[in-house]
Amino acid sequence: MTEFGTRYFADWTGHTLYHTSGEKIGHVEELWTDDRQGHPTWLTVRTGLFGTHDSLVPVQGVRPRDDGDLETTYPKDLIKDAPRVTPDPTAQGRHIDESEEQRLYRHYQVPQQAEHARETTGRDISGPTTDDAMTRSEERLRVGTEQRERGRARLRKYVVTETEQVQVPVTREEVRVEREPITDANRGQAMDGPAISEEEHEVVLREERPVVATEAVPVERVRLAKEEVQDTETVAGEVRKEHIEADTDRDRRA
């Protein structure tokens, strides 16, 4: 596989590659074109914190975005963990060894290219040269997760007026009449004043009454806390599968 571009794919280099979820993966550096088929099958994307890690990504599944950049169905972690490939320095141009390419196919679970038709060749009824076997392929669902806003929660404080009843002990003064006989001890006080007269004597009575006032005191702290709840959801998608049937001329005559 030699490194060069075609007119259709030439503008891909220098653009940013994203996952279909919107996560940024890295910048496209090079395109790798198949010697026999003549179109790019791999691209090099530069990832890492400082852009020092190069990974090969299948062109299959890559498509342009509306903003001119690219997106792929392969997640970032899968791309960063792809086998490292060392180009063959003895070959004309830069080449990927076939065994390394097969490791990449297996890593990305891409159907391998029938060993590039190195086995017995023949011609099937549709015309192209092929070997003596068919490759049956099928699509499989790639399931992942993405973060989205589910909703928002707020704390709101408001004032409610309520009536409380509290039992408050109170005291009051009441008057009662006390009579005492004249004795030697109080005779002097009893004889002080005129013998016969009219007069009034006043006593001030006091009592306690409840007094109500309010004060604000802190009673508790309230905050919103988030927690993750693990759940399972069932997703469905349509996949295509190839089926192979065998028939013979005898079956057709029947």
Coordinates of N, CA and C in Angstrom, one line a residue:
M1 N 0.9 -1.2 0.0 CA 0.0 0.0 0.0 C 0.9 1.2 0.0
T2 N 0.8 2.1 -1.0 CA 1.6 3.3 -1.1 C 0.9 4.5 -0.7
E3 N 1.6 5.5 -0.2 CA 1.0 6.8 0.3 C 0.9 7.8 -0.8
F4 N -0.3 8.1 -1.3 CA -0.5 9.2 -2.2 C -2.0 9.5 -2.2
G5 N -2.4 10.6 -2.7 CA -3.8 11.0 -2.7 C -4.5 10.9 -4.0
T6 N -5.8 10.9 -4.0 CA -6.6 11.0 -5.3 C -7.3 12.4 -5.2
R7 N -7.9 12.7 -6.3 CA -8.5 14.1 -6.4 C -9.6 14.2 -5.4
Y8 N -10.4 13.1 -5.2 CA -11.6 13.2 -4.4 C -11.1 13.3 -2.9
F9 N -10.1 12.6 -2.5 CA -9.7 12.6 -1.1 C -8.6 13.6 -0.8
A10 N -8.1 14.3 -1.8 CA -7.0 15.2 -1.5 C -7.2 16.3 -0.5
D11 N -8.5 16.7 -0.4 CA -8.8 17.8 0.5 C -8.9 17.3 2.0
W12 N -8.9 16.0 2.2 CA -9.1 15.5 3.6 C -7.9 15.8 4.5
T13 N -6.7 15.8 3.9 CA -5.5 16.1 4.8 C -5.6 17.5 5.4
G14 N -5.2 17.6 6.6 CA -5.2 18.9 7.3 C -6.5 19.2 8.0
H15 N -7.5 18.4 7.8 CA -8.8 18.6 8.5 C -8.8 17.8 9.8
T16 N -9.8 18.2 10.6 CA -10.0 17.5 11.9 C -11.0 16.4 11.7
L17 N -10.6 15.2 12.4 CA -11.5 14.0 12.4 C -12.2 14.0 13.7
Y18 N -13.5 13.8 13.6 CA -14.4 13.7 14.8 C -15.1 12.3 14.8
H19 N -15.5 11.9 16.0 CA -16.4 10.8 16.1 C -17.8 11.3 15.8
T20 N -18.7 10.4 15.4 CA -20.1 10.8 15.0 C -20.8 11.4 16.2
S21 N -20.3 11.2 17.5 CA -21.0 11.8 18.6 C -20.5 13.2 18.8
G22 N -19.5 13.7 18.0 CA -19.0 15.0 18.2 C -17.7 15.1 18.9
E23 N -17.2 14.0 19.4 CA -15.9 14.1 20.1 C -14.7 14.2 19.1
K24 N -13.8 15.2 19.4 CA -12.7 15.4 18.6 C -11.7 14.3 18.7
I25 N -11.2 13.8 17.6 CA -10.2 12.7 17.6 C -8.8 13.2 17.3
G26 N -8.6 14.0 16.2 CA -7.3 14.5 15.9 C -7.3 15.0 14.4
H27 N -6.1 15.4 13.9 CA -5.9 15.9 12.6 C -5.5 14.9 11.6
V28 N -6.0 14.9 10.4 CA -5.7 14.0 9.4 C -4.4 14.5 8.7
E29 N -3.4 13.6 8.7 CA -2.0 13.9 8.2 C -1.8 13.3 6.8
E30 N -2.1 12.1 6.6 CA -1.8 11.4 5.3 C -2.9 10.5 4.9
L31 N -2.9 10.2 3.6 CA -3.8 9.2 3.0 C -3.0 8.0 2.5
W32 N -3.4 6.8 2.7 CA -2.7 5.6 2.2 C -3.6 4.9 1.2
T33 N -3.1 4.8 0.0 CA -3.9 4.3 -1.2 C -3.4 2.9 -1.5
D34 N -4.4 2.0 -1.8 CA -4.1 0.7 -2.2 C -3.5 0.6 -3.6
D35 N -2.4 -0.2 -3.7 CA -1.7 -0.3 -5.0 C -2.6 -0.8 -6.1
R36 N -3.5 -1.8 -5.8 CA -4.3 -2.5 -6.8 C -5.6 -1.8 -7.1
Q37 N -6.2 -1.3 -6.0 CA -7.5 -0.7 -6.2 C -7.4 0.8 -6.6
G38 N -6.3 1.4 -6.2 CA -6.1 2.8 -6.7 C -6.9 3.9 -5.9
H39 N -7.5 3.5 -4.8 CA -8.2 4.6 -4.0 C -7.7 4.4 -2.5
P40 N -7.8 5.5 -1.7 CA -7.3 5.4 -0.3 C -8.2 4.4 0.5
T41 N -7.5 3.7 1.3 CA -8.2 2.8 2.2 C -7.8 3.0 3.7
W42 N -6.8 3.8 4.0 CA -6.4 4.2 5.3 C -6.0 5.7 5.4
L43 N -6.2 6.3 6.5 CA -5.7 7.6 6.7 C -5.0 7.7 8.1
T44 N -4.0 8.6 8.2 CA -3.3 8.7 9.4 C -3.8 9.9 10.1
V45 N -4.2 9.7 11.4 CA -4.7 10.8 12.2 C -3.8 11.0 13.4
R46 N -3.5 12.3 13.7 CA -2.5 12.6 14.8 C -3.3 12.9 16.0
T47 N -3.1 12.2 17.1 CA -3.8 12.3 18.3 C -2.8 12.6 19.4
G48 N -3.3 12.5 20.7 CA -2.4 12.7 21.8 C -2.5 14.2 22.3
L49 N -2.1 14.3 23.6 CA -2.2 15.7 24.2 C -1.4 16.7 23.4
F50 N -0.2 16.3 22.9 CA 0.6 17.3 22.2 C 0.7 16.9 20.7
G51 N -0.2 16.1 20.2 CA -0.3 15.7 18.8 C 0.9 14.9 18.4
T52 N 1.4 14.0 19.2 CA 2.6 13.2 18.9 C 2.3 11.7 18.6
H53 N 1.0 11.3 18.6 CA 0.7 9.9 18.4 C -0.1 9.8 17.0
D54 N 0.4 9.0 16.1 CA -0.2 8.8 14.8 C -0.9 7.4 14.8
S55 N -2.1 7.4 14.4 CA -2.9 6.1 14.3 C -3.5 6.0 12.9
L56 N -3.6 4.8 12.4 CA -4.2 4.5 11.1 C -5.7 4.2 11.3
V57 N -6.5 4.9 10.5 CA -8.0 4.7 10.6 C -8.5 4.3 9.2
P58 N -9.4 3.3 9.2 CA -10.0 2.9 7.9 C -10.7 4.1 7.2
V59 N -10.5 4.2 5.9 CA -11.3 5.3 5.2 C -12.8 4.9 5.2
Q60 N -13.0 3.5 5.2 CA -14.4 3.1 5.3 C -15.1 3.6 6.5
G61 N -16.2 4.2 6.4 CA -16.9 4.8 7.5 C -16.6 6.2 7.8
V62 N -15.6 6.8 7.0 CA -15.3 8.2 7.2 C -16.1 9.0 6.2
R63 N -16.7 10.1 6.6 CA -17.5 11.0 5.7 C -17.3 12.4 6.0
P64 N -17.4 13.3 5.0 CA -17.3 14.8 5.3 C -18.4 15.3 6.2
R65 N -18.2 16.3 7.0 CA -19.2 17.0 7.7 C -19.6 18.3 7.0
D66 N -20.6 18.9 7.4 CA -21.1 20.2 6.8 C -20.1 21.3 6.9
D67 N -19.3 21.3 8.0 CA -18.3 22.3 8.2 C -17.0 22.1 7.5
G68 N -16.9 21.0 6.7 CA -15.7 20.7 5.9 C -14.7 19.7 6.6
D69 N -14.9 19.5 7.9 CA -14.1 18.5 8.6 C -14.7 17.1 8.3
L70 N -14.2 16.1 9.0 CA -14.5 14.7 8.8 C -15.1 14.0 10.1
E71 N -15.8 13.0 9.9 CA -16.3 12.2 11.0 C -16.2 10.7 10.7
T72 N -16.0 9.9 11.7 CA -15.9 8.5 11.6 C -16.8 7.8 12.6
T73 N -17.1 6.5 12.3 CA -18.0 5.7 13.2 C -17.1 5.0 14.3
Y74 N -15.8 5.1 14.1 CA -14.9 4.4 15.1 C -14.6 5.3 16.2
P75 N -14.8 4.9 17.5 CA -14.6 5.8 18.7 C -13.1 6.1 18.9
K76 N -12.8 7.1 19.6 CA -11.5 7.6 19.8 C -10.6 6.6 20.5
D77 N -11.1 6.0 21.5 CA -10.3 5.0 22.3 C -9.8 3.8 21.4
L78 N -10.7 3.4 20.5 CA -10.4 2.3 19.6 C -9.3 2.7 18.6
I79 N -9.3 4.0 18.1 CA -8.3 4.5 17.2 C -7.0 4.7 17.9
K80 N -7.0 5.2 19.1 CA -5.7 5.4 19.9 C -5.1 4.0 20.2
D81 N -5.9 3.0 20.4 CA -5.3 1.7 20.7 C -5.0 0.8 19.5
A82 N -5.1 1.4 18.3 CA -4.8 0.7 17.0 C -3.3 0.3 17.0
P83 N -3.0 -0.9 16.4 CA -1.6 -1.3 16.3 C -0.7 -0.3 15.6
R84 N 0.5 0.0 16.2 CA 1.4 0.9 15.5 C 2.0 0.2 14.3
V85 N 2.1 1.0 13.2 CA 2.6 0.4 12.0 C 3.9 1.1 11.6
T86 N 4.9 0.4 11.3 CA 6.2 1.0 10.8 C 6.3 0.8 9.3
P87 N 6.3 1.9 8.5 CA 6.5 1.8 7.1 C 7.8 1.1 6.7
D88 N 7.7 0.3 5.6 CA 8.9 -0.4 5.1 C 9.9 0.6 4.4
P89 N 11.1 0.8 5.0 CA 12.0 1.9 4.4 C 12.6 1.4 3.1
T90 N 12.6 0.1 2.8 CA 13.3 -0.4 1.6 C 12.4 -0.4 0.4
A91 N 11.1 -0.2 0.6 CA 10.2 -0.2 -0.5 C 10.2 1.2 -1.2
Q92 N 9.8 1.2 -2.5 CA 9.6 2.5 -3.1 C 8.4 3.2 -2.6
G93 N 8.6 4.4 -2.1 CA 7.5 5.1 -1.4 C 7.3 4.5 0.0
R94 N 6.3 4.8 0.7 CA 6.0 4.3 2.0 C 5.0 3.2 1.9
H95 N 5.3 2.0 2.4 CA 4.4 0.8 2.3 C 4.1 0.3 3.7
I96 N 3.0 -0.3 3.9 CA 2.6 -1.0 5.0 C 2.7 -2.5 4.8
D97 N 3.4 -3.2 5.6 CA 3.5 -4.7 5.4 C 2.1 -5.3 5.5
E98 N 1.9 -6.4 4.7 CA 0.6 -7.0 4.6 C 0.2 -7.6 5.9
S99 N 1.1 -8.2 6.7 CA 0.7 -8.7 7.9 C 0.3 -7.7 8.9
E100 N 0.9 -6.5 8.9 CA 0.5 -5.4 9.7 C -0.9 -4.9 9.3
E101 N -1.1 -4.8 8.0 CA -2.4 -4.4 7.6 C -3.5 -5.3 8.0
Q102 N -3.2 -6.6 8.0 CA -4.2 -7.6 8.5 C -4.5 -7.4 10.0
R103 N -3.5 -7.1 10.8 CA -3.7 -6.8 12.2 C -4.6 -5.6 12.4
L104 N -4.4 -4.6 11.5 CA -5.3 -3.4 11.6 C -6.7 -3.8 11.2
Y105 N -6.9 -4.6 10.2 CA -8.3 -5.1 9.8 C -8.9 -5.8 11.0
R106 N -8.1 -6.7 11.7 CA -8.7 -7.4 12.8 C -9.0 -6.5 14.0
H107 N -8.2 -5.4 14.2 CA -8.4 -4.5 15.3 C -9.7 -3.7 15.1
Y108 N -10.0 -3.3 13.9 CA -11.2 -2.5 13.6 C -12.3 -3.4 13.2
Q109 N -12.1 -4.7 13.2 CA -13.2 -5.7 12.8 C -13.7 -5.4 11.4
V110 N -12.8 -5.0 10.5 CA -13.1 -4.8 9.1 C -12.9 -6.1 8.3
P111 N -13.8 -6.6 7.5 CA -13.6 -7.8 6.7 C -12.3 -7.7 5.9
Q112 N -11.4 -8.7 6.0 CA -10.2 -8.6 5.3 C -10.4 -8.8 3.8
Q113 N -9.4 -8.3 3.1 CA -9.5 -8.2 1.7 C -9.2 -9.5 0.9
A114 N -9.6 -10.7 1.4 CA -9.5 -11.9 0.7 C -8.0 -12.2 0.3
E115 N -7.1 -11.8 1.2 CA -5.7 -12.0 1.0 C -5.2 -11.4 -0.3
H116 N -5.9 -10.4 -0.8 CA -5.6 -9.7 -2.1 C -5.5 -10.6 -3.2
A117 N -6.3 -11.6 -3.3 CA -6.5 -12.5 -4.4 C -5.1 -13.2 -4.8
R118 N -4.4 -13.7 -3.7 CA -3.2 -14.4 -4.0 C -3.4 -15.9 -4.2
E119 N -4.6 -16.4 -4.0 CA -4.8 -17.8 -4.1 C -5.2 -18.1 -5.6
T120 N -5.8 -19.3 -5.8 CA -6.2 -19.8 -7.1 C -7.2 -18.8 -7.7
T121 N -7.0 -18.4 -8.9 CA -7.9 -17.4 -9.5 C -8.8 -18.1 -10.5
G122 N -9.9 -17.5 -10.7 CA -10.9 -18.0 -11.7 C -11.8 -16.9 -12.1
R123 N -12.9 -17.2 -12.7 CA -13.8 -16.2 -13.2 C -15.2 -16.6 -12.8
D124 N -15.9 -15.8 -12.0 CA -17.3 -16.2 -11.7 C -18.3 -15.6 -12.8
I125 N -19.6 -15.9 -12.6 CA -20.5 -15.6 -13.7 C -20.7 -14.1 -13.9
S126 N -20.2 -13.2 -12.8 CA -20.4 -11.8 -13.0 C -19.1 -11.2 -13.7
G127 N -18.1 -12.0 -13.9 CA -17.0 -11.5 -14.7 C -15.7 -11.2 -14.0
P128 N -15.6 -10.6 -12.8 CA -14.3 -10.2 -12.2 C -13.5 -11.5 -11.8
T129 N -12.2 -11.3 -11.9 CA -11.3 -12.4 -11.4 C -11.4 -12.5 -9.9
T130 N -11.6 -13.8 -9.5 CA -11.7 -14.0 -8.0 C -11.1 -15.4 -7.7
D131 N -11.1 -15.8 -6.5 CA -10.6 -17.1 -6.1 C -11.7 -18.1 -6.1
D132 N -11.5 -19.2 -5.5 CA -12.5 -20.3 -5.5 C -13.5 -20.2 -4.3
A133 N -13.5 -19.1 -3.6 CA -14.4 -19.0 -2.5 C -15.1 -17.6 -2.5
M134 N -16.2 -17.5 -1.8 CA -16.9 -16.3 -1.6 C -16.7 -15.8 -0.1
T135 N -16.7 -14.6 0.0 CA -16.6 -14.0 1.4 C -18.0 -13.5 1.8
R136 N -18.5 -14.0 2.9 CA -19.8 -13.6 3.4 C -19.6 -12.6 4.5
S137 N -20.2 -11.4 4.3 CA -20.1 -10.3 5.3 C -21.4 -10.0 5.9
E138 N -21.4 -9.4 7.1 CA -22.6 -8.9 7.7 C -22.3 -7.7 8.5
E139 N -23.3 -6.9 8.7 CA -23.2 -5.7 9.5 C -23.5 -6.0 11.0
R140 N -22.8 -5.3 11.9 CA -23.0 -5.5 13.3 C -23.2 -4.1 13.9
L141 N -24.1 -4.1 14.9 CA -24.4 -2.8 15.6 C -23.2 -2.4 16.5
R142 N -22.8 -1.2 16.4 CA -21.8 -0.6 17.3 C -22.6 0.3 18.2
V143 N -22.6 -0.1 19.5 CA -23.4 0.6 20.5 C -22.5 1.4 21.4
G144 N -22.9 2.6 21.7 CA -22.1 3.4 22.6 C -23.1 4.3 23.4
T145 N -22.6 5.3 24.1 CA -23.4 6.2 24.9 C -22.9 7.6 24.6
E146 N -23.8 8.6 24.8 CA -23.4 10.0 24.6 C -24.1 10.8 25.8
Q147 N -23.5 11.9 26.2 CA -24.0 12.7 27.2 C -25.0 13.7 26.6
R148 N -26.1 13.9 27.3 CA -27.0 15.0 26.9 C -27.7 15.5 28.1
E149 N -28.3 16.7 28.0 CA -29.0 17.3 29.1 C -30.3 16.6 29.3
R150 N -30.6 16.1 30.5 CA -31.8 15.4 30.8 C -32.8 16.3 31.4
G151 N -32.4 17.3 32.1 CA -33.3 18.3 32.8 C -32.5 19.1 33.8
R152 N -33.2 20.0 34.4 CA -32.6 20.8 35.4 C -33.4 20.8 36.7
A153 N -32.7 20.9 37.8 CA -33.3 21.0 39.2 C -32.8 22.3 39.8
R154 N -33.8 23.0 40.5 CA -33.5 24.2 41.2 C -33.9 24.2 42.6
L155 N -33.2 24.9 43.5 CA -33.7 25.2 44.8 C -34.3 26.6 44.9
R156 N -35.6 26.7 45.4 CA -36.3 28.0 45.4 C -36.8 28.1 46.9
K157 N -36.5 29.3 47.5 CA -36.8 29.6 48.8 C -38.0 30.6 48.8
Y158 N -39.0 30.3 49.6 CA -40.2 31.2 49.7 C -40.7 31.2 51.1
V159 N -41.5 32.2 51.4 CA -41.9 32.5 52.8 C -43.4 32.1 53.0
V160 N -43.7 31.3 54.0 CA -45.1 30.9 54.3 C -45.4 31.4 55.7
T161 N -46.5 32.0 55.9 CA -46.9 32.5 57.2 C -47.8 31.5 57.9
E162 N -47.4 31.0 59.1 CA -48.2 30.1 59.9 C -48.5 30.6 61.2
T163 N -49.5 30.1 61.9 CA -49.9 30.4 63.2 C -49.4 29.4 64.2
E164 N -48.6 29.8 65.2 CA -48.2 28.9 66.3 C -48.8 29.3 67.6
Q165 N -49.1 28.3 68.4 CA -49.6 28.6 69.7 C -48.6 28.1 70.8
V166 N -48.3 29.0 71.7 CA -47.4 28.7 72.7 C -48.0 29.0 74.1
Q167 N -47.9 28.1 75.0 CA -48.4 28.3 76.4 C -47.4 29.1 77.2
V168 N -47.8 30.3 77.6 CA -46.9 31.2 78.3 C -47.4 31.4 79.8
P169 N -46.7 31.1 80.8 CA -47.2 31.3 82.2 C -47.1 32.8 82.5
V170 N -48.2 33.3 83.1 CA -48.3 34.8 83.5 C -48.8 34.8 84.9
T171 N -48.5 35.9 85.6 CA -48.9 36.2 87.0 C -49.7 37.5 87.1
R172 N -50.6 37.6 88.0 CA -51.3 38.8 88.3 C -51.6 39.0 89.8
E173 N -51.8 40.2 90.2 CA -52.0 40.5 91.6 C -53.6 40.7 91.8
E174 N -54.1 40.1 92.8 CA -55.5 40.2 93.2 C -55.5 40.7 94.6
V175 N -56.6 41.3 95.0 CA -56.8 41.9 96.3 C -57.7 41.1 97.2
R176 N -57.4 41.0 98.4 CA -58.2 40.4 99.4 C -58.2 41.2 100.7
V177 N -59.3 41.1 101.4 CA -59.4 41.9 102.6 C -58.9 41.1 103.8
E178 N -58.0 41.7 104.6 CA -57.5 41.0 105.8 C -58.0 41.8 107.0
R179 N -58.4 41.2 108.0 CA -58.9 41.8 109.3 C -58.0 41.3 110.4
E180 N -57.6 42.2 111.3 CA -56.8 41.8 112.4 C -57.3 42.5 113.7
P181 N -57.4 41.9 114.8 CA -57.9 42.6 116.0 C -56.9 43.6 116.5
I182 N -57.3 44.5 117.3 CA -56.5 45.5 118.0 C -55.8 44.9 119.1
T183 N -54.5 45.0 119.1 CA -53.6 44.4 120.1 C -52.7 45.5 120.6
D184 N -51.9 45.2 121.6 CA -50.9 46.1 122.1 C -49.9 46.5 121.0
A185 N -49.7 45.5 120.1 CA -48.7 45.7 119.1 C -49.1 46.7 118.1
N186 N -50.4 46.7 117.7 CA -50.8 47.7 116.7 C -51.7 48.8 117.2
R187 N -51.8 48.9 118.5 CA -52.7 49.9 119.0 C -52.3 51.3 118.6
G188 N -51.0 51.6 118.6 CA -50.5 52.9 118.3 C -50.9 53.3 116.8
Q189 N -50.8 52.4 115.9 CA -51.2 52.6 114.5 C -52.7 52.8 114.4
A190 N -53.4 52.0 115.2 CA -54.9 52.1 115.1 C -55.4 53.4 115.6
M191 N -54.8 54.1 116.6 CA -55.2 55.3 117.2 C -54.6 56.5 116.6
D192 N -53.8 56.3 115.5 CA -53.2 57.5 114.8 C -54.2 58.1 113.9
G193 N -54.6 59.3 114.1 CA -55.6 59.9 113.2 C -56.9 60.2 114.1
P194 N -57.8 60.9 113.4 CA -59.0 61.2 114.1 C -59.8 60.0 114.6
A195 N -60.6 60.2 115.6 CA -61.4 59.1 116.1 C -62.4 58.6 115.1
I196 N -63.1 59.6 114.5 CA -64.2 59.3 113.5 C -63.8 60.1 112.2
S197 N -63.8 59.4 111.1 CA -63.5 60.2 109.8 C -63.8 59.3 108.6
E198 N -63.9 59.9 107.5 CA -64.0 59.2 106.2 C -62.7 59.3 105.4
E199 N -62.3 58.2 104.8 CA -61.1 58.2 104.0 C -61.1 57.0 103.0
E200 N -60.2 57.1 102.1 CA -60.0 56.0 101.1 C -58.5 55.6 101.1
H201 N -58.3 54.3 100.8 CA -56.9 53.7 100.7 C -56.8 52.9 99.4
E202 N -55.9 53.3 98.6 CA -55.8 52.7 97.3 C -54.6 51.8 97.2
V203 N -54.7 50.6 96.5 CA -53.6 49.7 96.3 C -53.5 49.4 94.8
V204 N -52.4 49.5 94.2 CA -52.1 49.3 92.8 C -52.0 47.8 92.5
L205 N -52.8 47.2 91.7 CA -52.7 45.8 91.3 C -51.9 45.7 90.0
R206 N -51.0 44.7 89.8 CA -50.2 44.5 88.6 C -50.5 43.1 88.1
E207 N -50.3 42.9 86.8 CA -50.4 41.6 86.1 C -49.4 41.5 84.9
E208 N -49.1 40.3 84.5 CA -48.2 40.1 83.4 C -49.1 39.7 82.2
R209 N -48.7 40.2 81.0 CA -49.3 39.9 79.8 C -48.3 39.4 78.8
P210 N -48.7 38.4 77.9 CA -47.7 37.9 77.0 C -47.3 38.9 75.9
V211 N -46.1 39.0 75.6 CA -45.6 39.9 74.5 C -45.0 39.0 73.4
V212 N -45.4 39.2 72.2 CA -45.0 38.3 71.1 C -44.1 39.1 70.2
A213 N -42.9 38.5 69.9 CA -42.0 39.1 68.9 C -41.3 37.9 68.1
T214 N -40.7 38.1 67.0 CA -40.1 37.1 66.2 C -38.6 37.4 66.0
E215 N -37.9 36.3 65.8 CA -36.5 36.5 65.4 C -36.1 35.4 64.4
A216 N -35.3 35.6 63.5 CA -34.9 34.7 62.5 C -33.6 33.9 63.0
V217 N -33.7 32.6 63.0 CA -32.6 31.7 63.4 C -32.4 30.6 62.3
P218 N -31.2 30.3 62.0 CA -30.9 29.2 61.0 C -31.3 27.9 61.6
V219 N -31.9 27.0 60.8 CA -32.4 25.7 61.3 C -31.7 24.6 60.5
E220 N -31.4 24.7 59.2 CA -30.8 23.7 58.4 C -30.2 24.2 57.2
R221 N -29.3 23.4 56.5 CA -28.7 23.7 55.2 C -29.2 22.8 54.2
V222 N -29.7 23.3 53.1 CA -30.2 22.4 52.0 C -29.4 22.7 50.7
R223 N -29.0 21.6 50.1 CA -28.3 21.7 48.8 C -28.8 20.6 47.9
L224 N -28.5 20.8 46.6 CA -28.8 19.7 45.6 C -27.6 18.9 45.3
A225 N -27.7 17.6 45.4 CA -26.6 16.7 45.1 C -27.0 15.8 44.0
K226 N -26.0 15.5 43.1 CA -26.3 14.6 41.9 C -25.7 13.2 42.2
E227 N -26.4 12.2 41.8 CA -25.9 10.8 41.9 C -26.2 10.1 40.6
E228 N -25.3 9.2 40.2 CA -25.5 8.4 39.0 C -26.3 7.1 39.3
V229 N -27.3 6.9 38.5 CA -28.1 5.7 38.6 C -27.9 4.8 37.4
Q230 N -27.4 3.6 37.6 CA -27.1 2.7 36.5 C -28.4 2.0 36.1
D231 N -28.7 2.1 34.8 CA -29.9 1.5 34.2 C -29.5 0.8 32.9
T232 N -30.4 0.0 32.4 CA -30.2 -0.7 31.1 C -31.3 -0.3 30.2
E233 N -31.0 0.1 29.0 CA -32.0 0.3 27.9 C -31.7 -0.6 26.8
T234 N -32.8 -0.9 26.1 CA -32.7 -1.8 24.9 C -32.7 -0.9 23.7
V235 N -31.7 -1.0 22.8 CA -31.7 -0.3 21.5 C -31.8 -1.3 20.4
A236 N -32.3 -0.9 19.3 CA -32.5 -1.7 18.1 C -32.0 -1.0 16.9
G237 N -31.5 -1.7 16.0 CA -31.1 -1.1 14.7 C -31.1 -2.2 13.6
E238 N -31.3 -1.8 12.4 CA -31.3 -2.7 11.3 C -29.9 -3.0 10.8
V239 N -29.5 -4.3 10.6 CA -28.3 -4.7 10.0 C -28.5 -5.6 8.8
R240 N -27.6 -5.5 7.9 CA -27.7 -6.4 6.7 C -26.7 -7.5 6.8
K241 N -27.1 -8.7 6.4 CA -26.3 -9.9 6.4 C -26.4 -10.5 5.1
E242 N -25.2 -11.0 4.6 CA -25.1 -11.7 3.4 C -25.4 -13.2 3.6
H243 N -26.1 -13.9 2.8 CA -26.4 -15.3 2.8 C -25.9 -15.9 1.5
I244 N -25.3 -17.1 1.6 CA -24.8 -17.8 0.4 C -25.5 -19.1 0.3
E245 N -26.1 -19.3 -0.9 CA -26.7 -20.5 -1.2 C -26.0 -21.2 -2.4
A246 N -26.0 -22.5 -2.4 CA -25.4 -23.2 -3.5 C -26.5 -23.9 -4.4
D247 N -26.3 -23.8 -5.7 CA -27.2 -24.5 -6.6 C -26.4 -25.1 -7.7
T248 N -27.0 -26.0 -8.4 CA -26.3 -26.7 -9.6 C -27.2 -26.7 -10.8
D249 N -26.6 -27.1 -11.9 CA -27.5 -27.2 -13.1 C -28.6 -28.2 -12.9
R250 N -28.3 -29.3 -12.2 CA -29.4 -30.3 -11.9 C -30.6 -29.7 -11.2
D251 N -30.2 -28.8 -10.2 CA -31.3 -28.1 -9.5 C -32.1 -27.2 -10.4
R252 N -31.5 -26.6 -11.4 CA -32.2 -25.7 -12.3 C -33.1 -26.6 -13.2
R253 N -32.7 -27.7 -13.7 CA -33.5 -28.6 -14.5 C -34.7 -29.1 -13.8
A254 N -34.5 -29.4 -12.5 CA -35.6 -29.8 -11.7 C -36.7 -28.7 -11.5

